[in-house]
Tab-separated table of C-alpha atoms in Angstrom:
chain	number	residue	atom	x	y	z
A	1	UNK	CA	91.687	-114.731	-172.534
A	2	UNK	CA	92.693	-113.518	-169.410
A	3	UNK	CA	94.716	-116.706	-168.452
A	4	UNK	CA	95.991	-115.959	-171.863
A	5	UNK	CA	97.045	-112.496	-170.500
A	6	UNK	CA	98.560	-113.475	-167.299
A	7	UNK	CA	100.831	-115.782	-169.222
A	8	UNK	CA	102.078	-113.126	-170.900
A	9	UNK	CA	102.317	-111.015	-168.544
A	10	UNK	CA	104.717	-113.591	-166.582
A	11	UNK	CA	106.856	-114.654	-169.785
A	12	UNK	CA	107.706	-110.631	-170.159
A	13	UNK	CA	108.196	-110.806	-166.071
A	14	UNK	CA	110.427	-113.806	-166.411
A	15	UNK	CA	112.456	-112.503	-169.730
A	16	UNK	CA	113.171	-109.360	-168.298
A	17	UNK	CA	113.797	-110.747	-164.784
A	18	UNK	CA	116.677	-112.632	-166.370
A	19	UNK	CA	117.503	-109.749	-168.916
A	20	UNK	CA	120.831	-108.664	-166.899
A	21	UNK	CA	122.095	-111.777	-165.756
A	22	UNK	CA	121.413	-113.078	-170.083
A	23	UNK	CA	123.573	-109.955	-170.979
A	24	UNK	CA	126.299	-110.547	-168.139
A	25	UNK	CA	126.549	-114.264	-169.472
A	26	UNK	CA	126.812	-112.392	-173.330
A	27	UNK	CA	129.687	-109.979	-171.891
A	28	UNK	CA	131.480	-113.118	-170.160
A	29	UNK	CA	131.315	-114.889	-173.447
A	30	UNK	CA	132.771	-112.346	-175.348
A	31	UNK	CA	135.399	-111.186	-173.132
A	32	UNK	CA	136.528	-114.654	-173.443
A	33	UNK	CA	136.103	-114.699	-177.018
A	34	UNK	CA	138.100	-111.325	-177.715
A	35	UNK	CA	140.986	-112.734	-175.292
A	36	UNK	CA	141.435	-115.983	-177.004
A	37	UNK	CA	141.704	-113.795	-180.031
A	38	UNK	CA	144.706	-112.096	-178.587
A	39	UNK	CA	146.279	-115.223	-177.450
A	40	UNK	CA	146.127	-116.700	-181.039
A	41	UNK	CA	147.713	-113.405	-182.303
A	42	UNK	CA	150.276	-113.795	-179.915
A	43	UNK	CA	151.061	-117.570	-181.020
A	44	UNK	CA	150.984	-116.664	-184.454
A	45	UNK	CA	153.322	-113.934	-184.047
A	46	UNK	CA	155.644	-115.534	-181.796
A	47	UNK	CA	155.498	-118.075	-185.131
A	48	UNK	CA	156.387	-115.348	-187.611
A	49	UNK	CA	153.083	-115.853	-189.227
A	50	UNK	CA	152.131	-111.729	-189.666
A	51	UNK	CA	149.507	-112.969	-192.324
A	52	UNK	CA	147.752	-115.266	-189.928
A	53	UNK	CA	148.274	-112.722	-186.989
A	54	UNK	CA	146.330	-110.039	-189.065
A	55	UNK	CA	143.895	-111.866	-188.997
A	56	UNK	CA	142.615	-110.766	-185.636
A	57	UNK	CA	141.759	-107.280	-187.704
A	58	UNK	CA	138.336	-107.345	-190.096
A	59	UNK	CA	139.469	-107.782	-193.590
A	60	UNK	CA	138.074	-104.085	-194.824
A	61	UNK	CA	139.150	-101.062	-196.451
A	62	UNK	CA	137.395	-98.773	-193.720
A	63	UNK	CA	139.572	-100.681	-190.452
A	64	UNK	CA	141.897	-97.937	-189.132
A	65	UNK	CA	145.516	-98.130	-187.769
A	66	UNK	CA	146.496	-95.258	-185.851
A	67	UNK	CA	150.370	-94.822	-185.395
A	68	UNK	CA	153.143	-92.981	-187.016
A	69	UNK	CA	151.722	-92.694	-189.835
A	70	UNK	CA	147.898	-93.713	-189.953
A	71	UNK	CA	146.846	-96.234	-192.122
A	72	UNK	CA	143.675	-97.186	-193.367
A	73	UNK	CA	142.817	-100.833	-194.764
A	74	UNK	CA	143.289	-103.595	-194.116
A	75	UNK	CA	146.228	-104.403	-197.277
A	76	UNK	CA	147.856	-101.211	-195.645
A	77	UNK	CA	148.161	-102.668	-192.304
A	78	UNK	CA	149.539	-106.009	-193.083
A	79	UNK	CA	151.950	-104.014	-195.547
A	80	UNK	CA	153.127	-101.629	-192.554
A	81	UNK	CA	153.242	-104.792	-190.260
A	82	UNK	CA	155.527	-106.625	-192.737
A	83	UNK	CA	157.935	-103.653	-193.820
A	84	UNK	CA	158.294	-102.730	-189.966
A	85	UNK	CA	159.072	-106.650	-188.718
A	86	UNK	CA	160.818	-108.460	-192.171
A	87	UNK	CA	162.107	-110.697	-190.196
A	88	UNK	CA	161.559	-113.247	-187.190
A	89	UNK	CA	164.564	-111.806	-185.252
A	90	UNK	CA	162.700	-108.267	-185.573
A	91	UNK	CA	159.655	-109.286	-184.462
A	92	UNK	CA	160.842	-111.149	-181.131
A	93	UNK	CA	158.545	-112.419	-178.633
A	94	UNK	CA	155.500	-110.962	-178.090
A	95	UNK	CA	153.219	-110.764	-174.882
A	96	UNK	CA	149.947	-109.171	-174.262
A	97	UNK	CA	149.553	-108.007	-170.421
A	98	UNK	CA	146.982	-105.654	-168.529
A	99	UNK	CA	144.401	-106.405	-171.186
A	100	UNK	CA	141.144	-104.939	-169.778
A	101	UNK	CA	137.846	-105.386	-172.126
A	102	UNK	CA	135.120	-103.224	-172.260
A	103	UNK	CA	131.618	-104.368	-174.312
A	104	UNK	CA	129.772	-101.199	-175.383
A	105	UNK	CA	126.789	-102.804	-176.598
A	106	UNK	CA	126.390	-106.952	-178.252
A	107	UNK	CA	128.273	-105.826	-181.165
A	108	UNK	CA	131.338	-103.475	-180.052
A	109	UNK	CA	133.740	-103.156	-177.575
A	110	UNK	CA	137.316	-102.173	-176.704
A	111	UNK	CA	140.322	-103.768	-175.586
A	112	UNK	CA	143.106	-101.603	-173.431
A	113	UNK	CA	146.072	-103.288	-172.637
A	114	UNK	CA	149.964	-103.182	-172.759
A	115	UNK	CA	152.132	-105.292	-175.149
A	116	UNK	CA	156.114	-106.196	-174.852
A	117	UNK	CA	157.990	-107.491	-177.833
A	118	UNK	CA	161.165	-109.463	-176.817
A	119	UNK	CA	163.907	-108.845	-179.038
A	120	UNK	CA	167.501	-109.376	-179.331
A	121	UNK	CA	169.362	-105.464	-178.958
A	122	UNK	CA	170.792	-106.854	-182.787
A	123	UNK	CA	167.076	-106.988	-183.548
A	124	UNK	CA	165.958	-103.425	-182.152
A	125	UNK	CA	166.091	-104.544	-178.722
A	126	UNK	CA	162.791	-104.562	-176.575
A	127	UNK	CA	159.295	-102.664	-177.230
A	128	UNK	CA	157.024	-101.713	-174.900
A	129	UNK	CA	153.606	-100.028	-175.302
A	130	UNK	CA	149.814	-99.636	-174.746
A	131	UNK	CA	146.873	-100.271	-176.794
A	132	UNK	CA	143.713	-98.993	-177.327
A	133	UNK	CA	141.323	-101.760	-180.019
A	134	UNK	CA	137.846	-100.766	-180.847
A	135	UNK	CA	136.383	-104.642	-181.773
A	136	UNK	CA	133.291	-105.611	-183.968
A	137	UNK	CA	131.846	-108.943	-183.882
A	138	UNK	CA	131.598	-109.883	-187.259
A	139	UNK	CA	130.447	-113.554	-189.091
A	140	UNK	CA	134.145	-114.686	-188.720
A	141	UNK	CA	134.310	-113.497	-184.651
A	142	UNK	CA	135.243	-110.919	-182.624
A	143	UNK	CA	138.032	-108.412	-185.096
A	144	UNK	CA	139.797	-105.496	-184.634
A	145	UNK	CA	138.703	-102.270	-186.845
A	146	UNK	CA	140.446	-99.395	-184.993
A	147	UNK	CA	143.879	-99.544	-183.587
A	148	UNK	CA	145.986	-97.185	-181.837
A	149	UNK	CA	149.278	-98.188	-180.399
A	150	UNK	CA	151.409	-96.619	-178.501
A	151	UNK	CA	155.151	-97.112	-177.938
A	152	UNK	CA	157.033	-96.220	-175.019
A	153	UNK	CA	159.753	-94.521	-175.031
A	154	UNK	CA	163.027	-97.100	-174.908
A	155	UNK	CA	165.130	-96.620	-171.682
A	156	UNK	CA	168.766	-96.155	-172.371
A	157	UNK	CA	170.906	-98.657	-170.361
A	158	UNK	CA	172.816	-98.135	-167.315
């Protein structure tokens, strides 16, 4: 019985000693997966495929897109994108930068960064801003469940 107890204690010590490393490894994998999702979204956007881009969001009536106005639900968010960007020219070319992924726990994370839309003046001109996403790890991978996007004011040409 003593040998069994000693084994259990040693096993527990080994597991708890490795816990920070295992959490860091999971965070690194989650970070990579979230960044891969953002890269896929930019690729989908730049192909002109808003519906594919939208798959980066959780298909749920509870998601929240905080802009002007605030939209709730996947269908409303997709409709908003289609209304705001009805043509490939209006969509422009999307890039993300300054991306920071902050794990909250094993199921949720936040992502902050900047976006840039490169567009002709006829298509609305360039657009820049910041975003804050709340991500949820779902059975289908990481998905955005909250999106707070802020557009920066356009700078007048000199």
